[in-house]
CSV table of N, CA and C in Angstrom, one decimal:
chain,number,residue,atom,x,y,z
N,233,UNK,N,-9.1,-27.7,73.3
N,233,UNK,CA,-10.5,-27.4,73.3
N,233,UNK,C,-10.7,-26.3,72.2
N,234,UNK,N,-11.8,-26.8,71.7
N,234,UNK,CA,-12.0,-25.5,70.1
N,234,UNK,C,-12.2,-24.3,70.7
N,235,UNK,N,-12.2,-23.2,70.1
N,235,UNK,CA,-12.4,-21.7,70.9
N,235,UNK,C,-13.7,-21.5,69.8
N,236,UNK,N,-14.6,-20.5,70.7
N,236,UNK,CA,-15.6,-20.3,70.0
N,236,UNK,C,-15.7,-18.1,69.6
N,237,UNK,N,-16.4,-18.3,68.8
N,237,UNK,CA,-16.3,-16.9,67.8
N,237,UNK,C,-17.2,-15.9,68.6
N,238,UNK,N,-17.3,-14.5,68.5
N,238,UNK,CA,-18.5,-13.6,69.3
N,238,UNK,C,-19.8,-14.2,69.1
N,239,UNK,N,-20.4,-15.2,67.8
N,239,UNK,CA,-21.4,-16.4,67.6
N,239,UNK,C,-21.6,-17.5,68.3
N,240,UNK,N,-20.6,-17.8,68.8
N,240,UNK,CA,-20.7,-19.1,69.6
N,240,UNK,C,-20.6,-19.9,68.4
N,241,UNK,N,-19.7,-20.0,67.7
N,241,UNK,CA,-19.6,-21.1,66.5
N,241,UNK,C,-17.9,-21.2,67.0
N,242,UNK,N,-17.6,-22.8,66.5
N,242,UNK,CA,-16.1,-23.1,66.8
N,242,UNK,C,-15.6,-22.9,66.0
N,243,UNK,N,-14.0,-22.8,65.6
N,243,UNK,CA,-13.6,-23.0,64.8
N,243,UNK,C,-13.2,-24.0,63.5
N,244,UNK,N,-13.7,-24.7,63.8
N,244,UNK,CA,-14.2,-25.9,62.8
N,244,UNK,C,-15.6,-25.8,62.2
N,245,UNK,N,-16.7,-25.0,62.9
N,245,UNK,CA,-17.7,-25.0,62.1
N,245,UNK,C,-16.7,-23.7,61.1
N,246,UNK,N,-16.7,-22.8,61.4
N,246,UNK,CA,-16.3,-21.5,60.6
N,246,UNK,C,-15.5,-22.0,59.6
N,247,UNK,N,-14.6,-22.8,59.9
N,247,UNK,CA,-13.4,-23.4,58.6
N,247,UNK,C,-14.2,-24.4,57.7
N,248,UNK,N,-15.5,-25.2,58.3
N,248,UNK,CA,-16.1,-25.9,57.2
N,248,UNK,C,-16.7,-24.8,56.6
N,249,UNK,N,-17.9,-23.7,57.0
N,249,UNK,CA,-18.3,-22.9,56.3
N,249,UNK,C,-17.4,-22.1,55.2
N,250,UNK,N,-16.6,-21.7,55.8
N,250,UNK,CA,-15.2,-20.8,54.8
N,250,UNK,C,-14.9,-21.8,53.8
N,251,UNK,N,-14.7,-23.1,53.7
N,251,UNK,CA,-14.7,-24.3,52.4
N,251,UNK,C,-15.5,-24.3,51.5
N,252,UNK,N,-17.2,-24.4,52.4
N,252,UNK,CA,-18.1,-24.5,51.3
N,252,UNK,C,-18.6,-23.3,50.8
N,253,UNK,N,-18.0,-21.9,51.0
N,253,UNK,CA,-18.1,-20.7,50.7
N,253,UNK,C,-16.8,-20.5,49.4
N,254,UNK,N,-16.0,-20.9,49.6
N,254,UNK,CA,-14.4,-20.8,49.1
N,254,UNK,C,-15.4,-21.9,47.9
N,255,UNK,N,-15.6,-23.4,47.6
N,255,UNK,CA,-16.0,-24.3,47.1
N,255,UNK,C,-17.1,-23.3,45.9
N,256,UNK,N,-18.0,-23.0,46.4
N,256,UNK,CA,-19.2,-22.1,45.8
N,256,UNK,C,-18.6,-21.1,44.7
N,257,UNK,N,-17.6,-20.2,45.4
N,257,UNK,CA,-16.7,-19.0,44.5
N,257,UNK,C,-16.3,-20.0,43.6
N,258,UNK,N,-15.4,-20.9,43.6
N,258,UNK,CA,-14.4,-21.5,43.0
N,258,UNK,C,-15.3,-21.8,41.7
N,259,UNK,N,-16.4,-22.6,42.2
N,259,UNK,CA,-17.2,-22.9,41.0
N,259,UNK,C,-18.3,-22.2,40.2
N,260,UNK,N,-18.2,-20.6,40.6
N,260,UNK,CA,-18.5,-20.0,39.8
N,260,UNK,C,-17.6,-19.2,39.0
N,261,UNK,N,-15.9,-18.7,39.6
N,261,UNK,CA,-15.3,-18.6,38.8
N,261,UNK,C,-14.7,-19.7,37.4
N,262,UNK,N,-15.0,-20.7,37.7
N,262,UNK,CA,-14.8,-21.4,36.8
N,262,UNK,C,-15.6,-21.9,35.3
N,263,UNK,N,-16.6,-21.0,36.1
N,263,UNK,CA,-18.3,-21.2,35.0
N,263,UNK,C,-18.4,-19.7,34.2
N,264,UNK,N,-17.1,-18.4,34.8
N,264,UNK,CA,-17.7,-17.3,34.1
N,264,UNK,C,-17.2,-16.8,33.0
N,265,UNK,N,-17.8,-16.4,31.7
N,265,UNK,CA,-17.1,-16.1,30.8
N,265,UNK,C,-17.1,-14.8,30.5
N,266,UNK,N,-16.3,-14.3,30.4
N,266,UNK,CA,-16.0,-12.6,29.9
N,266,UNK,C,-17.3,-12.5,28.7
N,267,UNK,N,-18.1,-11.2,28.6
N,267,UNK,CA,-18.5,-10.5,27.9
N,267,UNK,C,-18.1,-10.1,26.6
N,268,UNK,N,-18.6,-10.6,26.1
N,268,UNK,CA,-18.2,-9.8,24.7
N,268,UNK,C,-18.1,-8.3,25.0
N,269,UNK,N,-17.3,-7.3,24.1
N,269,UNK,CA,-17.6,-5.7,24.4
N,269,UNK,C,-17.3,-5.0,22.9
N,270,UNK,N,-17.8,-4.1,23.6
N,270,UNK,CA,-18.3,-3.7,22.2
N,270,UNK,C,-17.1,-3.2,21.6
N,271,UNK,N,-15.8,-3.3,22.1
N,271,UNK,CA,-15.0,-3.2,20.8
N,271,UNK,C,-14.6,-4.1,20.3
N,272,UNK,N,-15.3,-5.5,20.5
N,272,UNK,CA,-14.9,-6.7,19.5
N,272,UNK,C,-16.0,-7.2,19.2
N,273,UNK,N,-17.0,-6.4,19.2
N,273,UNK,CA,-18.4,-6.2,18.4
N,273,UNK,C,-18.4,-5.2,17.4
N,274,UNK,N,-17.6,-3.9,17.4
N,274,UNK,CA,-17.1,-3.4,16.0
N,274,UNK,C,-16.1,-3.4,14.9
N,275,UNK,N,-15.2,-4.9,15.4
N,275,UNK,CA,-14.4,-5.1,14.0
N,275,UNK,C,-15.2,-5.8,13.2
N,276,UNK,N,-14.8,-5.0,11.7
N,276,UNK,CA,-16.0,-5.1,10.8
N,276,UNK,C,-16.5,-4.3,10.9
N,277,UNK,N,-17.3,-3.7,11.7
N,277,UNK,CA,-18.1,-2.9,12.0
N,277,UNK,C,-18.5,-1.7,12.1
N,278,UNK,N,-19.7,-0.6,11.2
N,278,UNK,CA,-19.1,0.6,11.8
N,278,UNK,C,-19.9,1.2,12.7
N,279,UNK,N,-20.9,0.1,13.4
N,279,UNK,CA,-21.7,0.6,14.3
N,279,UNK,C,-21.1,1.7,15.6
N,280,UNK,N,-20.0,1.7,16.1
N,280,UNK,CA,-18.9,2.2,16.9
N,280,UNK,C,-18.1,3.5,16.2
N,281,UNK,N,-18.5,4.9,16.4
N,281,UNK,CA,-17.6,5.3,16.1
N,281,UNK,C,-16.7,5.7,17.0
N,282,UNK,N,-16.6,5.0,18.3
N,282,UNK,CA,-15.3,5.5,19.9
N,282,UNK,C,-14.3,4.5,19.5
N,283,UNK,N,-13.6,4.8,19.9
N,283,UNK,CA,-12.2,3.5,19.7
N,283,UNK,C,-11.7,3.3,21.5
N,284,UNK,N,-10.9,2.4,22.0
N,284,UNK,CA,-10.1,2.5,22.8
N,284,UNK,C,-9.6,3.8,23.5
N,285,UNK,N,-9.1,4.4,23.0
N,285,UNK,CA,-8.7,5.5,23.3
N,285,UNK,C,-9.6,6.5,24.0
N,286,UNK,N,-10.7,6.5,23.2
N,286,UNK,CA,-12.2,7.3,23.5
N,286,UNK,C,-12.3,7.1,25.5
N,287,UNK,N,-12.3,5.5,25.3
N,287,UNK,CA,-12.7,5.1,26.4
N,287,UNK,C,-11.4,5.1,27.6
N,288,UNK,N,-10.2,5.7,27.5
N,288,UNK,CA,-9.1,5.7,28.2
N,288,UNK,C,-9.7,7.1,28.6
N,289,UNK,N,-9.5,8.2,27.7
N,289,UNK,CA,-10.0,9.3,28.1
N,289,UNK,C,-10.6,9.8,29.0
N,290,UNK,N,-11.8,8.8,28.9
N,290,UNK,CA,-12.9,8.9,30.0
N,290,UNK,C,-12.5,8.7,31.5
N,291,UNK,N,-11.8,7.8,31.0
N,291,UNK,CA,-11.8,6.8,32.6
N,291,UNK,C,-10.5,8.2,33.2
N,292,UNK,N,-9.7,8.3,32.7
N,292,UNK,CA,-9.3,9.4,33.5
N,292,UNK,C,-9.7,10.7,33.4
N,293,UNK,N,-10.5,11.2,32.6
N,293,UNK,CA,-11.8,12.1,33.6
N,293,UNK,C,-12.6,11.6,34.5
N,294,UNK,N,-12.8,10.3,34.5
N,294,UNK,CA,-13.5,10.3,36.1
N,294,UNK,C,-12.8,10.2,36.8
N,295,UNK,N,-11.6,9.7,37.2
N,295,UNK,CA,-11.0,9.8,38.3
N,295,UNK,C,-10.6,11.4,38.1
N,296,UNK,N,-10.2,12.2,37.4
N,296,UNK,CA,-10.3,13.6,38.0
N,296,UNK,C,-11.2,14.1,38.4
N,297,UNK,N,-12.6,13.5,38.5
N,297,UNK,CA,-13.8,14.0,39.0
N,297,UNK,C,-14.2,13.4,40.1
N,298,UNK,N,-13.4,12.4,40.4
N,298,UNK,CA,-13.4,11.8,41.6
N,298,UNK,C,-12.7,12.2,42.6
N,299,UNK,N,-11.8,12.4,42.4
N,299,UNK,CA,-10.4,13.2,43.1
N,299,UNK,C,-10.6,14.8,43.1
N,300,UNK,N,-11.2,15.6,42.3
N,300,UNK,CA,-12.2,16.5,42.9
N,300,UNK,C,-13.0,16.6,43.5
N,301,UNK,N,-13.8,15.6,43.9
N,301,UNK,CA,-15.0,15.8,44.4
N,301,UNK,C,-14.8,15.0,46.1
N,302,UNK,N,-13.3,14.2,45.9
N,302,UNK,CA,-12.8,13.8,47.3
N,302,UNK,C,-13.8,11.9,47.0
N,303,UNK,N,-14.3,11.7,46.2
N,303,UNK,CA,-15.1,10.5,46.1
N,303,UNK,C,-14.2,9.4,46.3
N,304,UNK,N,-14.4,7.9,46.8
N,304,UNK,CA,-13.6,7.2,46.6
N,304,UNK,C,-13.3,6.4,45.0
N,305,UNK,N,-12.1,5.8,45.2
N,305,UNK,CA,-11.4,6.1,43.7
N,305,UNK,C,-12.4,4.4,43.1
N,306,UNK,N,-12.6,3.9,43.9
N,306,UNK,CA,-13.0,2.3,43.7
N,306,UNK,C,-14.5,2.8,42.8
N,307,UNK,N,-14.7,3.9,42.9
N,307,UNK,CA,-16.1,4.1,42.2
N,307,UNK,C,-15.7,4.2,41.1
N,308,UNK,N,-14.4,4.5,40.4
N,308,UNK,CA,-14.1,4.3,38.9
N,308,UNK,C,-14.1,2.6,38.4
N,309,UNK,N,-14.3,2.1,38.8
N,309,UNK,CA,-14.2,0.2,38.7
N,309,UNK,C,-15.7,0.3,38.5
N,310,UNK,N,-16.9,0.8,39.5
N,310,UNK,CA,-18.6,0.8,39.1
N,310,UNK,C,-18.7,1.8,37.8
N,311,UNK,N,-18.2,3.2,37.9
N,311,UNK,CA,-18.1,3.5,36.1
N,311,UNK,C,-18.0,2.9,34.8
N,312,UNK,N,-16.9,2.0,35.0
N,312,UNK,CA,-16.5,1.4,33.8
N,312,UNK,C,-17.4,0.5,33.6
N,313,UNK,N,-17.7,-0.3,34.8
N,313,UNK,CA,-18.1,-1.3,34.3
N,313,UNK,C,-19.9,-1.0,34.0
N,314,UNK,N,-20.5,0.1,34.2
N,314,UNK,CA,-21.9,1.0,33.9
N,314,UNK,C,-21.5,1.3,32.3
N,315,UNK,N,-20.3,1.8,32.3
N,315,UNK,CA,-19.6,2.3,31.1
N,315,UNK,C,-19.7,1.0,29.9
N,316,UNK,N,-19.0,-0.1,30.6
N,316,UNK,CA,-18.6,-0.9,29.3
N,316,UNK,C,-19.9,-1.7,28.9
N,317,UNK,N,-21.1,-2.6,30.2
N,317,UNK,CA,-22.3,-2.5,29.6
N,317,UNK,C,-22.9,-2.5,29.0
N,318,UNK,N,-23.0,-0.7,29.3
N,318,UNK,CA,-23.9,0.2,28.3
N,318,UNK,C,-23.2,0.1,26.9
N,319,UNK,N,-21.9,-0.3,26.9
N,319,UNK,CA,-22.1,0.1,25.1
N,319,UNK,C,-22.0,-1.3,24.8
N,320,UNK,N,-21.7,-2.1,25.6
N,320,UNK,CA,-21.8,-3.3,24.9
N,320,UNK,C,-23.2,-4.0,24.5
N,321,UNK,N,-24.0,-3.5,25.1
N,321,UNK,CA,-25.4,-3.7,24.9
N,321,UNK,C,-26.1,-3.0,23.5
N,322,UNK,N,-25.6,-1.8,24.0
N,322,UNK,CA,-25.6,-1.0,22.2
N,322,UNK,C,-25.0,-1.4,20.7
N,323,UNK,N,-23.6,-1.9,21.7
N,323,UNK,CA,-23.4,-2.4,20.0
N,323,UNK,C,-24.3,-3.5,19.9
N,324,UNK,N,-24.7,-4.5,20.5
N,324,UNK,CA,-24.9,-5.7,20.2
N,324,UNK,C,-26.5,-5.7,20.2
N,325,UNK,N,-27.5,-4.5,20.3
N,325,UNK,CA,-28.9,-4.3,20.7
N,325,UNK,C,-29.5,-4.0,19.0
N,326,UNK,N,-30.6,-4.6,18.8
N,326,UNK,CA,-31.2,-4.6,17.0
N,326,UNK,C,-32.0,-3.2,17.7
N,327,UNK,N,-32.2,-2.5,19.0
N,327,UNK,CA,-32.8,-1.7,19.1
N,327,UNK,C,-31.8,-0.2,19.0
N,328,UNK,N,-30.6,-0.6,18.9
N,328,UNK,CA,-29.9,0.6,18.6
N,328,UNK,C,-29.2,0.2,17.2
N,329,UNK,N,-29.2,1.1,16.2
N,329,UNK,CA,-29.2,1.0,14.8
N,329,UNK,C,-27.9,1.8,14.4
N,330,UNK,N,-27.9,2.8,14.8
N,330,UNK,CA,-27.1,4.2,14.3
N,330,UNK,C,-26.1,3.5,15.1
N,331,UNK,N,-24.8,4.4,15.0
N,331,UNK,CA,-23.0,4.5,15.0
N,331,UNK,C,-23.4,5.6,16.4
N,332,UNK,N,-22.6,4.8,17.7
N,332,UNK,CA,-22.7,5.6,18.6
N,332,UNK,C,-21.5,6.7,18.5
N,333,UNK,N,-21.7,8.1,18.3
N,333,UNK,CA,-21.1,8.9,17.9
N,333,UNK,C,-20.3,9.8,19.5
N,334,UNK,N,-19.1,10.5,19.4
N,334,UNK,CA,-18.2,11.2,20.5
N,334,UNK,C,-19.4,11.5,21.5
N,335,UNK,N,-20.4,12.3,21.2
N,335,UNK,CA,-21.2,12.7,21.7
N,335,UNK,C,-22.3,12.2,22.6
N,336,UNK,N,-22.5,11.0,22.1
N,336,UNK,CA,-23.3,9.9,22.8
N,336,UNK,C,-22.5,9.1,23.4
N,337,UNK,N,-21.5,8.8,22.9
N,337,UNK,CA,-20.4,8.0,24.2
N,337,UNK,C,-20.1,9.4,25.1
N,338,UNK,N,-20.4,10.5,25.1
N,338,UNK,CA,-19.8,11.4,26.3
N,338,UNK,C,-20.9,11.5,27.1
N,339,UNK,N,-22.0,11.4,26.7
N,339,UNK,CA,-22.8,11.5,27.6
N,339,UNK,C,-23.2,9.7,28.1
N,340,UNK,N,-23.2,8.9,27.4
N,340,UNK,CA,-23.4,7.9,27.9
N,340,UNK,C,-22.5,7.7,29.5
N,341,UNK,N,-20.8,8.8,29.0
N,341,UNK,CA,-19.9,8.2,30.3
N,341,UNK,C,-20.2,9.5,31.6
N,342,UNK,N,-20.6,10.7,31.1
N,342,UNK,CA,-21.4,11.1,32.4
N,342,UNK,C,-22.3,10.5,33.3
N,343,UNK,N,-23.2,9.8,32.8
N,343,UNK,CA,-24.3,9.0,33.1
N,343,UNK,C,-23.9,8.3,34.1
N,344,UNK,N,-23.0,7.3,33.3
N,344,UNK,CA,-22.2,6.0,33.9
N,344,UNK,C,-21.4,6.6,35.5
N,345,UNK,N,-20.5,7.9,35.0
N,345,UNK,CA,-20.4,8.0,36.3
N,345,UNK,C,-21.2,9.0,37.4
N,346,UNK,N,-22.1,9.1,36.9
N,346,UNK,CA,-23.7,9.4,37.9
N,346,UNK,C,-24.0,8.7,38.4
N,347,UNK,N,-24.2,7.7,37.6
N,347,UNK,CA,-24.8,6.2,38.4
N,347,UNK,C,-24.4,5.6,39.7
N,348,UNK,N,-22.9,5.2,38.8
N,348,UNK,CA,-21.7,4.9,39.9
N,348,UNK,C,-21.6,5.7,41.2
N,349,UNK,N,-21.5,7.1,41.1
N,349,UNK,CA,-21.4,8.0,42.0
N,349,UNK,C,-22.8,7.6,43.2
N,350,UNK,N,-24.2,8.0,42.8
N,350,UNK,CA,-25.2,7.5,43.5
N,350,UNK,C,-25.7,5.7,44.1
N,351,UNK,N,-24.8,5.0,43.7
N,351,UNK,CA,-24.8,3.8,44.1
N,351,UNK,C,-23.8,3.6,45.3
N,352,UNK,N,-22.3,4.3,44.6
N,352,UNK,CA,-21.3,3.9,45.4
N,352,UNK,C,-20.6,5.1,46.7
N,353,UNK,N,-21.3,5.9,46.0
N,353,UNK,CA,-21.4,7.3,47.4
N,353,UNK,C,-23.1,7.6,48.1
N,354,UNK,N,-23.4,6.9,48.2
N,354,UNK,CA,-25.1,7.6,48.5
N,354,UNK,C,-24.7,8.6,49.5
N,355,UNK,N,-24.1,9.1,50.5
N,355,UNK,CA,-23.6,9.5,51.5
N,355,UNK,C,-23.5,11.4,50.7
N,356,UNK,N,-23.2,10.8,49.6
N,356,UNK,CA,-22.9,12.7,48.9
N,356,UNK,C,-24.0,13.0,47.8
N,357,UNK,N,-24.7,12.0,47.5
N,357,UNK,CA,-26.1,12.3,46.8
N,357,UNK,C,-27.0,12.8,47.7
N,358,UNK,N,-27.3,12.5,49.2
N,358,UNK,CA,-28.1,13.1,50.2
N,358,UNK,C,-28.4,14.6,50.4
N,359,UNK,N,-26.7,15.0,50.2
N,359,UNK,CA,-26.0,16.5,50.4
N,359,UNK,C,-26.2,17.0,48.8
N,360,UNK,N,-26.8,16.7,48.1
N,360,UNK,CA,-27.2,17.5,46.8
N,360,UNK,C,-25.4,17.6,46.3
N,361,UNK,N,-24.7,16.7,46.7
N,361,UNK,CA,-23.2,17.7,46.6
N,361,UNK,C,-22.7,17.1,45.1
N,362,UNK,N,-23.9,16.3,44.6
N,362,UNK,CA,-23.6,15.8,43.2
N,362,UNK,C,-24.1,15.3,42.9
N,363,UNK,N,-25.0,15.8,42.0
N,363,UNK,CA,-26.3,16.1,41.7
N,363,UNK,C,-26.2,16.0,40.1
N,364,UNK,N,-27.3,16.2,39.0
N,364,UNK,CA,-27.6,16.2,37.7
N,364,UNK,C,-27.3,17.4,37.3
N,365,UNK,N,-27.7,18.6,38.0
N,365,UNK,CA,-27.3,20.0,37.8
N,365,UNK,C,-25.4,19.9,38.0
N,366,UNK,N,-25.4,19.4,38.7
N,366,UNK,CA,-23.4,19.4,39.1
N,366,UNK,C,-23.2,18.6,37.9
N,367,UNK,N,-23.2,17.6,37.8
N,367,UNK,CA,-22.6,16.5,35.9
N,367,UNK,C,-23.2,18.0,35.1
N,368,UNK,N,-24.4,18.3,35.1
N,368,UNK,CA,-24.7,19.2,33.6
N,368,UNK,C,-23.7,20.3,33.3
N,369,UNK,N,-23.4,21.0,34.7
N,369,UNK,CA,-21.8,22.2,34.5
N,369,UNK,C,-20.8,21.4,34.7
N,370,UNK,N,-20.3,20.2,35.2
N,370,UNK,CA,-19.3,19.6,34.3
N,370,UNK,C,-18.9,19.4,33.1
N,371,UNK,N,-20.1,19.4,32.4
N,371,UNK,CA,-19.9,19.1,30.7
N,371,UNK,C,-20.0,20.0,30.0
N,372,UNK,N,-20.2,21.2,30.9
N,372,UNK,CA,-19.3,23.1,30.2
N,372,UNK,C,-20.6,23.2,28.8
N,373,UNK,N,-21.9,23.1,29.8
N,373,UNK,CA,-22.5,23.2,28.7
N,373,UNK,C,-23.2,21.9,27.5
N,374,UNK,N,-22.4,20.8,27.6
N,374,UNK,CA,-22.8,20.6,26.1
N,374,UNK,C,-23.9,19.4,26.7
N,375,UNK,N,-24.4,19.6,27.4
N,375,UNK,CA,-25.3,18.2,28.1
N,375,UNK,C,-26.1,19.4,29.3
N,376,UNK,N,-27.6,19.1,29.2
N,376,UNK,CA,-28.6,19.8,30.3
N,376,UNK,C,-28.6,19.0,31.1
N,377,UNK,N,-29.1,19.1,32.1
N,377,UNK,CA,-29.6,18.1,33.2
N,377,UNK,C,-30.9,17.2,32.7
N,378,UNK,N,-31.8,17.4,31.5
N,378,UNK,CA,-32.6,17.1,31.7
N,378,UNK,C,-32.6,15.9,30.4
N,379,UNK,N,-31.0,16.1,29.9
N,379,UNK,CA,-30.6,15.3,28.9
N,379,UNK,C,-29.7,13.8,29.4
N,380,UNK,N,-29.4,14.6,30.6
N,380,UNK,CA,-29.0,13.7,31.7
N,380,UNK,C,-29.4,12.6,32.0
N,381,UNK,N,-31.0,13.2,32.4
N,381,UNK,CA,-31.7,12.6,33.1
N,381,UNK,C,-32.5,11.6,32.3
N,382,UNK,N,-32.9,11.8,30.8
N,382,UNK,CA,-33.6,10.7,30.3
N,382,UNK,C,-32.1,10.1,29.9
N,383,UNK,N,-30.9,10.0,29.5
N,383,UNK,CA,-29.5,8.9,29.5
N,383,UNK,C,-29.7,8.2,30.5
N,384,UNK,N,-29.8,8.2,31.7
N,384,UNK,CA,-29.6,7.6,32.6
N,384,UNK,C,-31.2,7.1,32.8
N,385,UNK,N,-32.1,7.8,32.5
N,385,UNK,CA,-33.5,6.6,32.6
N,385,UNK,C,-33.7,5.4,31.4
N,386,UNK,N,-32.6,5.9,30.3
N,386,UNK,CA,-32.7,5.3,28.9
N,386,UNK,C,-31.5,3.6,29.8
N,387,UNK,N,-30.3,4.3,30.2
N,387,UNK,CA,-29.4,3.4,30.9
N,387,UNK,C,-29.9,2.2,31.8
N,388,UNK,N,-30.7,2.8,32.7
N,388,UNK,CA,-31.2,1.8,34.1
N,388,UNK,C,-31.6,0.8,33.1
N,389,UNK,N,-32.8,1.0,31.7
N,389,UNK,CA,-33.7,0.3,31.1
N,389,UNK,C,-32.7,-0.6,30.3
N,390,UNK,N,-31.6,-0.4,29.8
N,390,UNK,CA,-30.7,-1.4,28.8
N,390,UNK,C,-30.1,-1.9,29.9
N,391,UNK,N,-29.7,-1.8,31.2
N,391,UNK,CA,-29.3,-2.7,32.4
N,391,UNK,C,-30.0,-3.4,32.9
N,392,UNK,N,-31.4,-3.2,32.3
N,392,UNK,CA,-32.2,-4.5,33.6
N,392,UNK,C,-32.5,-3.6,34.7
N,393,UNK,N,-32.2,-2.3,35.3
N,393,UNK,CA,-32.0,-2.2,36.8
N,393,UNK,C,-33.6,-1.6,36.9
């Protein structure tokens, strides 16, 4: 006799559901294609002045910012990918012109993980415990809060969000 779930569904409905769910994934893994990014939007190119490296950098500053702040580490996976986006969109945008310089990629990757942080922690945005004023004395000065604050209104608008 089938057993049924805290739903009252059998296990045969559940295992057809879990197929045409498993079926659905399948065929959109199959349909997705990687992004172009913007470092293979700057060969040739000198719209980019970050390299690889630029962007290793970062990513382990935010996990030290993460691991200071006790945040979970999976929020560095919503950074990057805020991170790679935004410049992919830049390099490849007729509305951004100029060579995104150290400086604009450092603040673009505060942003990115501001974003991340208030999406993927809402729980410590509530508590003010990291906040625009907290990113702005992270950056020892070289970014206000209120430079912050239009990056990340300039950001939501190149995402769609």
């Amino acid at each position: 006799m089938p057993t049924k779930d805290r739903l009252g569904c059998t296990d045969q409905v559940n295992e057809m559901e879990n197929e045409d769910v498993l079926f659905v994934l399948l065929r959109q893994e199959n349909s997705y294609t990687l992004p172009t990014t913007y470092f293979d939007l700057q060969k040739g190119s000198s719209r980019l002045g970050i390299s690889k490296i630029h962007r290793e950098k970062m990513c382990v500053w935010a996990f030290q910012i993460l691991d200071h702040f006790h945040f979970d580490r999976e929020t560095a996976s919503v950074f990057a990918s805020n991170l790679d986006r935004c410049l992919s969109y830049r390099a490849s945008s007729r509305q951004y012109r100029k060579k995104i310089e150290k400086r604009e990629f450092q603040l673009i990757a505060m942003v990115a993980l501001y974003i991340a942080v208030k999406v993927h922690e809402p729980h410590h945005m509530t508590h003010q415990h990291f906040s625009l004023y907290s990113v702005s004395n992270l950056s020892q000065g070289h970014f206000t809060a209120e430079e912050l604050f239009w990056m990340e209104k300039q950001m939501l608008s190149d995402l769609n969000w």
